[in-house]
Short mmCIF file of C-alpha atoms in Angstrom, two decimals:
data_model
loop_
_atom_site.label_atom_id
_atom_site.label_comp_id
_atom_site.label_asym_id
_atom_site.label_seq_id
_atom_site.Cartn_x
_atom_site.Cartn_y
_atom_site.Cartn_z
CA MET A 1 0.10 0.10 -0.04
CA ALA A 2 1.68 3.21 -1.22
CA LYS A 3 2.10 5.99 1.42
CA LEU A 4 2.77 9.62 1.20
CA PHE A 5 4.73 10.72 4.12
CA LEU A 6 4.06 14.50 4.62
CA PHE A 7 6.71 16.50 6.78
CA GLY A 8 4.94 19.81 8.03
CA ILE A 9 7.63 21.76 9.18
CA GLY A 10 7.01 24.79 11.26
CA GLY A 11 3.99 27.17 11.56
CA THR A 12 3.78 27.45 7.79
CA GLY A 13 3.64 23.54 7.60
CA SER A 14 0.81 22.93 10.21
CA ARG A 15 -1.34 25.59 8.51
CA VAL A 16 -0.94 23.91 4.96
CA VAL A 17 -1.69 20.59 6.36
CA ARG A 18 -4.72 22.06 7.69
CA SER A 19 -5.71 23.17 4.29
CA LEU A 20 -4.85 19.64 2.90
CA THR A 21 -6.93 18.03 5.52
CA MET A 22 -9.96 20.16 4.49
CA LEU A 23 -9.45 19.32 0.76
CA LEU A 24 -9.40 15.50 1.55
CA ALA A 25 -12.41 15.83 3.78
CA ALA A 26 -14.44 17.54 0.77
CA GLY A 27 -13.32 14.16 -1.40
CA VAL A 28 -10.44 15.95 -3.34
CA ASP A 29 -8.56 12.91 -5.05
CA LEU A 30 -4.99 12.31 -3.91
CA PRO A 31 -3.64 9.80 -6.37
CA ASN A 32 -1.01 7.22 -6.37
CA CYS A 33 -1.35 6.53 -2.56
CA GLN A 34 -3.72 4.79 -0.13
CA GLN A 35 -2.62 6.51 2.91
CA VAL A 36 -1.17 9.90 4.17
CA VAL A 37 1.16 10.13 6.98
CA PRO A 38 1.73 13.58 8.37
CA ILE A 39 4.57 14.25 10.53
CA ILE A 40 4.62 17.80 11.97
CA ILE A 41 7.75 18.82 13.21
CA ASP A 42 7.87 22.02 15.56
CA PRO A 43 9.54 22.34 18.67
CA ASP A 44 7.14 24.84 19.87
CA ALA A 45 4.78 22.40 21.74
CA GLN A 46 2.23 25.29 22.67
CA ASN A 47 2.08 26.63 19.04
CA ALA A 48 -1.70 27.16 18.43
CA ASP A 49 -1.40 26.82 14.72
CA MET A 50 -0.16 23.44 15.12
CA ASN A 51 -2.19 22.37 17.88
CA ARG A 52 -5.47 23.24 16.05
CA THR A 53 -4.11 21.43 13.33
CA VAL A 54 -3.53 18.26 15.27
CA GLN A 55 -7.19 18.47 16.48
CA LEU A 56 -8.39 18.64 13.08
CA LEU A 57 -6.36 15.72 11.95
CA GLN A 58 -7.38 13.55 15.07
CA THR A 59 -11.14 14.27 14.36
CA TYR A 60 -10.79 13.36 10.59
CA GLN A 61 -8.86 10.25 11.57
CA GLN A 62 -11.74 8.89 13.70
CA ILE A 63 -14.30 9.64 11.08
CA HIS A 64 -12.41 8.08 8.46
CA LYS A 65 -11.72 5.03 10.61
CA ARG A 66 -15.67 4.78 10.97
CA LEU A 67 -16.35 5.00 7.47
CA GLY A 68 -13.61 2.57 6.14
CA PRO A 69 -12.32 2.37 2.78
CA ARG A 70 -14.32 4.13 -0.16
CA GLU A 71 -13.54 4.85 -3.82
CA GLU A 72 -15.29 8.24 -3.52
CA GLY A 73 -16.75 10.53 -0.94
CA PHE A 74 -16.09 12.89 2.00
CA PHE A 75 -13.20 11.59 4.40
CA LYS A 76 -12.42 8.89 1.76
CA THR A 77 -8.34 9.36 1.90
CA ASP A 78 -6.86 7.51 5.02
CA ILE A 79 -4.78 10.03 7.37
CA SER A 80 -2.72 7.90 9.64
CA THR A 81 -0.20 8.80 12.35
CA LEU A 82 3.43 7.55 12.09
CA SER A 83 2.98 4.87 14.68
CA SER A 84 -0.47 3.38 13.29
CA ILE A 85 1.34 2.26 10.00
CA SER A 86 3.00 -0.63 11.77
CA GLN A 87 1.88 -3.27 14.27
CA ASP A 88 5.32 -3.28 15.47
CA VAL A 89 5.75 -0.37 17.69
CA ASN A 90 7.08 -1.40 20.83
CA GLY A 91 6.39 1.82 22.41
CA SER A 92 9.27 3.56 20.91
CA VAL A 93 6.81 6.08 18.89
CA LYS A 94 3.94 7.94 20.44
CA ASP A 95 0.43 7.84 18.68
CA THR A 96 0.37 11.26 17.41
CA PHE A 97 0.93 13.35 14.35
CA VAL A 98 3.55 15.48 15.87
CA PHE A 99 7.40 14.77 15.80
CA ASP A 100 8.38 14.40 19.81
CA PHE A 101 10.99 16.74 20.73
CA GLY A 102 10.74 15.49 24.25
CA GLY A 103 10.23 19.26 25.71
CA ILE A 104 13.34 21.33 24.93
CA ASN A 105 12.56 23.44 28.11
CA ARG A 106 16.01 25.10 28.25
CA SER A 107 17.71 28.11 26.29
CA PHE A 108 19.92 27.58 23.09
CA ARG A 109 23.06 28.12 25.32
CA ASP A 110 22.24 25.28 27.58
CA TYR A 111 21.45 22.92 24.50
CA LEU A 112 24.91 23.59 23.20
CA GLY A 113 26.62 22.98 26.93
CA TYR A 114 27.97 26.06 26.19
CA ASN A 115 29.49 26.32 29.77
CA ASN A 116 31.28 23.08 29.51
CA LEU A 117 33.14 24.19 26.27
CA PRO A 118 36.55 24.93 25.72
CA VAL A 119 37.71 28.59 25.28
CA GLU A 120 38.39 28.04 21.55
CA SER A 121 34.92 26.72 20.95
CA LYS A 122 33.07 29.27 23.02
CA ALA A 123 34.72 31.98 20.69
CA LEU A 124 33.63 30.06 17.60
CA VAL A 125 29.91 29.82 19.19
CA GLU A 126 29.99 33.47 19.92
CA ALA A 127 31.06 34.22 16.51
CA LEU A 128 28.13 32.21 14.72
CA PHE A 129 25.41 33.26 17.15
CA THR A 130 24.25 36.61 18.63
CA GLN A 131 23.64 36.66 22.49
CA ASP A 132 20.01 36.70 21.73
CA ASN A 133 20.13 33.45 19.81
CA LEU A 134 22.04 31.97 22.91
CA GLU A 135 19.58 33.23 25.40
CA SER A 136 16.51 32.19 23.11
CA PRO A 137 14.31 29.60 24.95
CA LEU A 138 13.74 26.61 22.59
CA THR A 139 10.35 26.15 24.05
CA ILE A 140 8.95 28.56 21.50
CA GLY A 141 10.83 27.31 18.63
CA PHE A 142 13.67 29.04 16.67
CA ARG A 143 12.17 32.58 16.27
CA GLY A 144 12.97 33.17 12.69
CA SER A 145 16.58 31.88 13.18
CA PRO A 146 17.54 29.02 10.91
CA ASN A 147 21.11 28.98 12.01
CA VAL A 148 19.63 27.99 15.57
CA GLY A 149 17.15 25.60 13.80
CA SER A 150 19.95 23.77 11.93
CA VAL A 151 21.78 22.75 14.93
CA VAL A 152 18.70 21.38 16.80
CA LEU A 153 17.21 19.73 13.74
CA ASN A 154 20.03 18.13 12.54
CA ARG A 155 19.77 15.43 15.68
CA ILE A 156 16.33 14.39 14.14
CA VAL A 157 17.93 11.89 12.09
CA GLU A 158 19.06 9.92 15.21
CA SER A 159 15.57 9.98 16.89
CA PRO A 160 13.10 6.82 17.40
CA GLU A 161 10.60 8.57 15.00
CA MET A 162 13.07 8.88 12.22
CA ARG A 163 14.28 5.19 12.67
CA PHE A 164 10.61 3.94 12.74
CA PHE A 165 9.85 6.06 9.82
CA ALA A 166 12.58 4.50 7.64
CA ASP A 167 11.99 0.87 8.93
CA ASN A 168 8.39 1.08 7.51
CA PHE A 169 9.47 3.07 4.27
CA GLN A 170 8.52 1.02 1.37
CA GLN A 171 9.04 0.92 -2.44
CA ASP A 172 6.54 3.23 -4.43
CA ASP A 173 6.17 5.44 -0.90
CA ARG A 174 6.68 9.07 -1.49
CA VAL A 175 7.70 11.98 0.52
CA PHE A 176 6.74 15.58 0.36
CA PHE A 177 8.09 18.36 2.60
CA ILE A 178 6.14 21.52 3.51
CA SER A 179 7.92 24.67 4.79
CA SER A 180 8.47 28.42 4.49
CA ILE A 181 11.69 29.76 3.46
CA PHE A 182 11.52 33.18 5.70
CA GLY A 183 11.48 31.78 9.10
CA GLY A 184 13.40 29.57 11.39
CA THR A 185 12.07 26.20 11.69
CA GLY A 186 11.10 25.57 8.12
CA ALA A 187 14.02 27.13 6.24
CA SER A 188 16.52 25.08 8.27
CA GLY A 189 14.42 21.84 8.58
CA PHE A 190 13.61 21.06 4.99
CA PRO A 191 17.13 20.97 3.33
CA LEU A 192 18.41 19.35 6.46
CA LEU A 193 15.92 16.48 6.35
CA LEU A 194 16.35 16.26 2.61
CA LYS A 195 19.88 15.81 3.02
CA ASN A 196 19.57 13.18 5.65
CA LEU A 197 17.21 11.21 3.76
CA LYS A 198 19.03 11.17 0.51
CA ASP A 199 22.58 10.65 2.20
CA PRO A 200 24.24 7.51 0.31
CA ASN A 201 25.88 7.20 3.67
CA THR A 202 22.98 7.17 5.73
CA ARG A 203 22.43 4.63 8.62
CA LEU A 204 18.74 4.81 8.34
CA SER A 205 17.24 1.29 7.00
CA ASN A 206 15.69 0.96 3.82
CA ALA A 207 18.28 3.49 2.58
CA ARG A 208 17.69 2.45 -1.46
CA TYR A 209 13.85 3.04 -1.03
CA LEU A 210 14.62 6.57 0.47
CA ARG A 211 17.23 7.67 -1.95
CA ASP A 212 14.89 6.36 -5.07
CA ALA A 213 11.63 7.69 -3.30
CA LEU A 214 9.68 10.23 -5.50
CA THR A 215 10.32 13.57 -3.41
CA GLY A 216 8.72 16.87 -3.55
CA ALA A 217 8.33 19.98 -1.35
CA VAL A 218 6.59 23.32 -1.51
CA THR A 219 8.68 26.20 -0.19
CA VAL A 220 6.49 29.31 0.90
CA MET A 221 8.12 32.64 0.38
CA PRO A 222 7.03 35.72 2.28
CA TYR A 223 3.14 36.16 2.02
CA PHE A 224 2.30 37.66 5.34
CA ALA A 225 3.97 40.59 7.47
CA LEU A 226 4.24 40.98 11.32
CA GLN A 227 3.61 44.35 13.10
CA SER A 228 6.68 46.21 13.72
CA GLU A 229 7.24 46.60 17.41
CA ASP A 230 10.12 47.59 19.77
CA ASN A 231 12.15 44.66 21.29
CA GLN A 232 10.58 41.78 18.90
CA VAL A 233 12.90 39.29 18.00
CA ILE A 234 11.26 38.64 14.72
CA ASP A 235 11.10 41.54 11.94
CA SER A 236 9.21 40.83 9.03
CA ASN A 237 11.38 43.68 7.15
CA ASN A 238 13.99 40.89 6.96
CA PHE A 239 11.95 38.19 5.46
CA LEU A 240 13.12 39.24 1.74
CA THR A 241 16.79 39.08 3.01
CA LYS A 242 16.18 35.75 4.58
CA THR A 243 14.55 34.32 1.40
CA LYS A 244 17.23 35.38 -0.96
CA ALA A 245 19.86 33.93 1.23
CA ALA A 246 18.00 30.64 1.63
CA LEU A 247 17.35 30.41 -2.25
CA GLY A 248 21.03 30.80 -2.87
CA TYR A 249 21.48 27.85 -0.50
CA TYR A 250 18.84 25.90 -2.14
CA GLU A 251 20.28 26.51 -5.55
CA ASN A 252 23.27 23.88 -4.86
CA HIS A 253 21.82 21.87 -1.98
CA LEU A 254 18.92 20.18 -2.70
CA GLN A 255 20.16 16.88 -4.12
CA GLY A 256 17.54 14.03 -4.52
CA LEU A 257 14.74 16.25 -5.01
CA ASP A 258 12.09 15.87 -7.75
CA ALA A 259 9.75 18.60 -7.84
CA LEU A 260 9.67 21.86 -5.83
CA TYR A 261 6.80 24.26 -5.93
CA TYR A 262 7.11 28.18 -5.07
CA LEU A 263 4.59 30.20 -3.59
CA ALA A 264 4.54 33.85 -2.47
CA ASP A 265 2.44 36.98 -2.39
CA THR A 266 2.55 40.69 -1.51
CA PRO A 267 2.48 40.76 2.32
CA ASP A 268 -1.01 41.02 3.82
CA THR A 269 -2.34 43.15 6.78
CA PRO A 270 0.26 42.47 9.38
CA TYR A 271 -0.50 39.82 11.86
CA ASP A 272 0.25 40.24 15.57
CA ASN A 273 4.01 39.81 16.16
CA GLN A 274 3.88 36.58 18.12
CA PRO A 275 7.00 34.65 18.14
CA GLY A 276 5.60 31.35 19.26
CA GLY A 277 3.26 29.54 21.79
CA THR A 278 -0.47 30.09 21.85
CA GLY A 279 -0.55 33.38 20.68
CA GLN A 280 0.55 32.11 17.17
CA ARG A 281 -2.72 31.60 15.70
CA ASN A 282 -2.94 32.95 12.10
CA LYS A 283 -6.05 32.81 10.03
CA ALA A 284 -5.93 30.64 6.97
CA HIS A 285 -4.76 31.87 3.83
CA ILE A 286 -4.99 31.14 0.22
CA ILE A 287 -1.29 30.43 -0.14
CA GLU A 288 -1.86 27.77 2.33
CA LEU A 289 -4.79 26.39 0.28
CA LEU A 290 -2.63 26.59 -2.73
CA ALA A 291 0.44 25.04 -1.24
CA ALA A 292 -1.83 22.19 -0.22
CA LEU A 293 -2.89 21.66 -4.00
CA SER A 294 0.72 21.54 -4.87
CA ILE A 295 0.82 18.25 -2.73
CA VAL A 296 -2.32 16.99 -4.94
CA ASP A 297 -0.49 18.04 -8.10
CA PHE A 298 2.56 16.08 -6.99
CA MET A 299 0.82 13.22 -6.33
CA SER A 300 -0.62 13.18 -10.00
CA TYR A 301 2.69 12.61 -11.46
CA SER A 302 3.94 9.02 -12.49
CA ALA A 303 7.61 8.36 -11.82
CA GLY A 304 7.93 8.27 -15.57
CA ASP A 305 6.41 11.71 -15.87
CA ILE A 306 8.98 13.15 -13.19
CA ARG A 307 12.15 11.17 -14.05
CA SER A 308 11.89 11.79 -17.80
CA ASN A 309 12.68 15.40 -17.23
CA ASN A 310 16.27 14.65 -16.21
CA GLY A 311 15.93 17.08 -13.30
CA PRO A 312 13.73 18.56 -10.88
CA LEU A 313 10.45 20.15 -11.94
CA PHE A 314 9.93 23.61 -10.95
CA HIS A 315 6.54 25.03 -10.32
CA GLU A 316 4.98 28.33 -9.84
CA PHE A 317 1.18 29.36 -9.51
CA GLY A 318 -0.60 32.24 -11.07
CA LEU A 319 -4.24 33.40 -10.86
CA GLU A 320 -6.02 34.23 -14.11
CA THR A 321 -6.66 37.72 -12.65
CA ASP A 322 -4.93 39.55 -10.12
CA THR A 323 -7.52 40.36 -7.64
CA PRO A 324 -7.84 41.07 -4.02
CA ASP A 325 -10.87 38.78 -3.75
CA VAL A 326 -10.19 35.42 -5.26
CA GLN A 327 -13.41 33.51 -6.35
CA PHE A 328 -13.71 30.33 -8.40
CA GLN A 329 -13.70 32.26 -11.64
CA HIS A 330 -10.29 33.53 -10.83
CA LEU A 331 -8.67 30.25 -10.78
CA PRO A 332 -7.07 28.50 -13.63
CA THR A 333 -9.24 26.02 -15.22
CA GLU A 334 -7.46 23.05 -13.70
CA THR A 335 -7.35 24.23 -10.19
CA LYS A 336 -11.20 25.23 -10.30
CA GLU A 337 -11.81 21.67 -11.34
CA GLN A 338 -10.01 20.19 -8.88
CA VAL A 339 -11.69 22.20 -5.86
CA ALA A 340 -14.86 24.00 -7.05
CA GLN A 341 -17.42 21.11 -6.92
CA HIS A 342 -15.79 19.68 -3.88
CA LEU A 343 -15.48 22.75 -1.62
CA THR A 344 -19.09 23.51 -2.81
CA GLN A 345 -20.51 20.20 -1.78
CA LEU A 346 -18.44 20.63 1.80
CA LEU A 347 -20.24 23.82 2.40
CA TYR A 348 -23.67 22.50 1.35
CA PHE A 349 -22.94 19.57 3.94
CA SER A 350 -21.99 21.90 6.76
CA ARG A 351 -24.95 24.28 6.11
CA TYR A 352 -27.43 21.73 5.92
CA HIS A 353 -26.09 19.95 9.01
CA LYS A 354 -25.89 23.10 11.00
CA GLN A 355 -29.55 24.57 10.03
CA HIS A 356 -31.71 21.74 9.41
CA MET A 357 -30.24 18.25 10.37
CA GLY A 358 -30.57 18.62 14.05
CA THR A 359 -34.23 19.33 13.66
CA ASP A 360 -35.08 17.07 10.73
CA GLU A 361 -38.00 14.59 11.28
CA ALA A 362 -38.29 13.52 7.61
CA PRO A 363 -38.42 10.10 6.80
CA TYR A 364 -34.45 9.72 6.01
CA ALA A 365 -33.69 11.15 9.68
CA LYS A 366 -36.17 8.97 11.44
CA ASN A 367 -34.72 5.86 9.80
CA LEU A 368 -31.19 6.95 10.47
CA ASN A 369 -32.36 7.94 14.14
CA LEU A 370 -30.78 11.32 13.65
CA GLN A 371 -31.82 13.36 16.45
CA TYR A 372 -30.70 10.68 19.14
CA ALA A 373 -27.42 9.93 17.48
CA GLN A 374 -26.22 13.51 17.22
CA LYS A 375 -26.98 13.95 20.77
CA ASN A 376 -25.70 10.60 22.11
CA GLU A 377 -23.13 8.84 19.65
CA PRO A 378 -19.26 10.34 19.86
CA ILE A 379 -18.85 10.02 16.10
CA PHE A 380 -21.65 12.43 15.42
CA ARG A 381 -20.49 14.71 17.77
CA GLN A 382 -16.85 14.49 16.12
CA LEU A 383 -18.42 15.26 12.69
CA ASP A 384 -20.19 18.16 14.49
CA GLN A 385 -16.74 19.46 15.64
CA PHE A 386 -15.12 18.74 12.24
CA LEU A 387 -17.72 20.99 10.71
CA HIS A 388 -18.49 23.75 13.21
CA SER A 389 -15.78 23.86 15.75
CA PRO A 390 -14.92 27.59 16.14
CA ASP A 391 -11.22 26.72 16.62
CA PHE A 392 -10.48 24.60 13.77
CA GLY A 393 -13.61 23.42 11.69
CA VAL A 394 -14.75 23.98 8.19
CA ASP A 395 -16.95 27.11 9.01
CA ALA A 396 -13.86 28.65 10.73
CA TRP A 397 -11.53 27.98 8.12
CA LEU A 398 -13.63 29.15 5.21
CA THR A 399 -14.34 32.36 7.09
CA GLU A 400 -10.63 32.74 7.85
CA LEU A 401 -9.75 32.43 4.07
CA SER A 402 -12.33 35.28 3.28
CA GLN A 403 -10.78 37.75 5.87
CA ASN A 404 -7.35 38.34 4.48
CA ARG A 405 -6.55 41.24 2.11
CA ARG A 406 -5.81 38.64 -0.58
CA SER A 407 -9.00 36.67 0.21
CA PHE A 408 -10.15 33.41 -1.04
CA ARG A 409 -13.87 34.39 -1.18
CA PRO A 410 -15.79 31.90 -3.40
CA PHE A 411 -18.82 31.72 -1.10
CA ASP A 412 -21.11 34.24 0.40
CA LEU A 413 -21.07 32.86 4.10
CA ASN A 414 -23.59 35.10 5.25
CA THR A 415 -26.60 33.84 3.40
CA ASP A 416 -28.41 30.75 4.28
CA ASP A 417 -29.81 30.65 0.71
CA PHE A 418 -28.26 27.52 -1.07
CA ASN A 419 -29.08 29.20 -4.52
CA LEU A 420 -26.98 32.44 -3.46
CA MET A 421 -23.90 30.88 -1.88
CA ILE A 422 -21.36 30.67 -4.70
CA GLN A 423 -20.31 34.19 -5.41
CA GLY A 424 -20.91 35.47 -8.86
CA LYS A 425 -22.50 32.32 -9.91
CA PRO A 426 -26.08 32.37 -8.23
CA VAL A 427 -28.08 29.04 -9.03
CA GLU A 428 -30.85 29.77 -11.69
CA THR A 429 -34.41 29.85 -10.43
CA GLY A 430 -37.77 30.13 -12.00
CA PHE A 431 -41.40 29.49 -12.17
CA PHE A 432 -40.63 25.54 -12.74
CA SER A 433 -37.61 25.33 -10.26
CA LYS A 434 -36.57 26.79 -6.86
CA GLY A 435 -33.09 25.43 -7.66
CA ILE A 436 -31.30 24.31 -4.49
CA SER A 437 -33.81 24.71 -1.52
CA ARG A 438 -33.95 23.06 1.59
CA ASN A 439 -37.02 20.90 0.18
CA TYR A 440 -35.02 20.15 -3.02
CA LEU A 441 -32.36 18.66 -0.63
CA LEU A 442 -34.75 17.08 1.69
CA ASP A 443 -36.55 15.07 -1.39
CA ALA A 444 -33.13 13.70 -2.41
CA LEU A 445 -32.20 12.38 0.88
CA ASN A 446 -35.47 10.67 1.33
CA THR A 447 -35.41 9.20 -1.92
CA ARG A 448 -31.61 7.97 -2.07
CA GLU A 449 -31.93 6.85 1.70
CA LYS A 450 -33.97 3.85 0.41
CA LYS A 451 -31.27 3.08 -1.84
CA VAL A 452 -28.01 3.15 0.18
CA GLN A 453 -27.56 -0.28 1.56
CA ASP A 454 -25.54 0.01 4.75
CA ALA A 455 -26.40 -1.00 8.32
CA ASP A 456 -24.29 1.73 9.87
CA ASN A 457 -26.30 4.85 10.20
CA PHE A 458 -23.11 7.21 10.34
CA ARG A 459 -21.59 5.63 7.25
CA LYS A 460 -24.99 5.84 5.55
CA LEU A 461 -25.38 9.69 6.33
CA ILE A 462 -22.15 10.42 4.88
CA THR A 463 -22.73 8.58 1.76
CA LEU A 464 -26.20 10.30 1.44
CA MET A 465 -24.64 13.96 1.92
CA TYR A 466 -22.08 13.36 -0.67
CA ASP A 467 -24.48 11.87 -3.14
CA VAL A 468 -26.97 14.44 -2.74
CA THR A 469 -24.87 17.35 -2.52
CA ASP A 470 -22.87 15.88 -5.91
CA GLU A 471 -26.49 15.74 -7.48
CA ALA A 472 -27.19 19.11 -6.63
CA PHE A 473 -24.00 20.63 -7.99
CA ARG A 474 -24.01 18.70 -11.23
CA ASP A 475 -27.62 19.47 -12.01
CA LYS A 476 -27.92 23.28 -10.70
CA VAL A 477 -24.62 24.61 -10.40
CA LYS A 478 -22.77 26.29 -13.65
CA VAL A 479 -18.93 26.91 -12.12
CA VAL A 480 -16.89 24.23 -14.06
#
């Protein structure tokens, strides 16, 4: 069973994984793999962006387990933790999506053992790192300093997690890295991990499979700014300088990479300058959604497609129109075909679930015993969380995407009318048709419920909602 090992490095890595999870929940196809294994690498254990992504992944995982393997539909792709891909764990790897740094609750100076170094080594350390670098607490990550991150992250290759990953890496598995290039964790972590996985002298098992594996990456260049404040360690005015320096290094030090995706945008309205911890909770951004789509694109290539190029494939993304409010019609045709229907179906599902499902007394609802199940069965509560949690759910994600200066706003999230939810593309209505109304969806649910053969009411509900929203989109909506 081919797997995609997805390394989400730093805050940007977590945010892109969040967007990818939403796409997979919507039913977007991820070719050439049966299982996605996200491995989030961030030493900042309190990072709010990371923790809400982990909550989302855990909720998705439980829903998918209940649904089981399926060819199409919501939540069809298997997302698994590293420890769950093998029965031979022996307690060496925790059942989590996050790489275990073991709580680095000390300063970089103490991490280096500075006080015990000989005089010559202390002088070298002081030449390479500022006093602020040395005094920086590693509990909140590397605070935009890749020179610090490169030292700490270089030890990852010796960890139980990396050994377990290599032990379970098989032929036809793939690797993809997500990172930003202008921070600390991502800029240092991506090239280090790539170098270690492709090292011909590596001590990791399955070295040949690792060296031969199709390997891609998306490197996110500056797309947001931070408020300028006195005494702040991270200054977004330096993002472009850091990007240029990192690109110069990447030019000659990414051996073994088959495809590299570049993304950037004009910096947005400045975010609060939070170096890490619970304060680092940024709104979802269209750049992160497009970065998630780079993973879908990478997985669509066969080995022959990539390797016949005799070198890495390099990709950039461009909109059809440079607009501050991106709607479906502004996306290139290929991208629109990938996401428009699936995201619309997910929105219809979420809206119907929130507005009507709890009070439905229609035949389909009674046959599924929905009112009882939604109040008392854990899996139905997890679905409610996935769709409506104000911290990580679908509703919050779509709202956040619409609130940036470069917004992704394909939907009118302020209307309850299904006919008006797609911006610029209202569903046609007339004397003989009201388009997509509650009654239209209700009739379709009642009719299809009799045809879906499944003893499990939760699986039956998800199948019903996918089929009904699919029918509504294909029959009523003219987006693609």
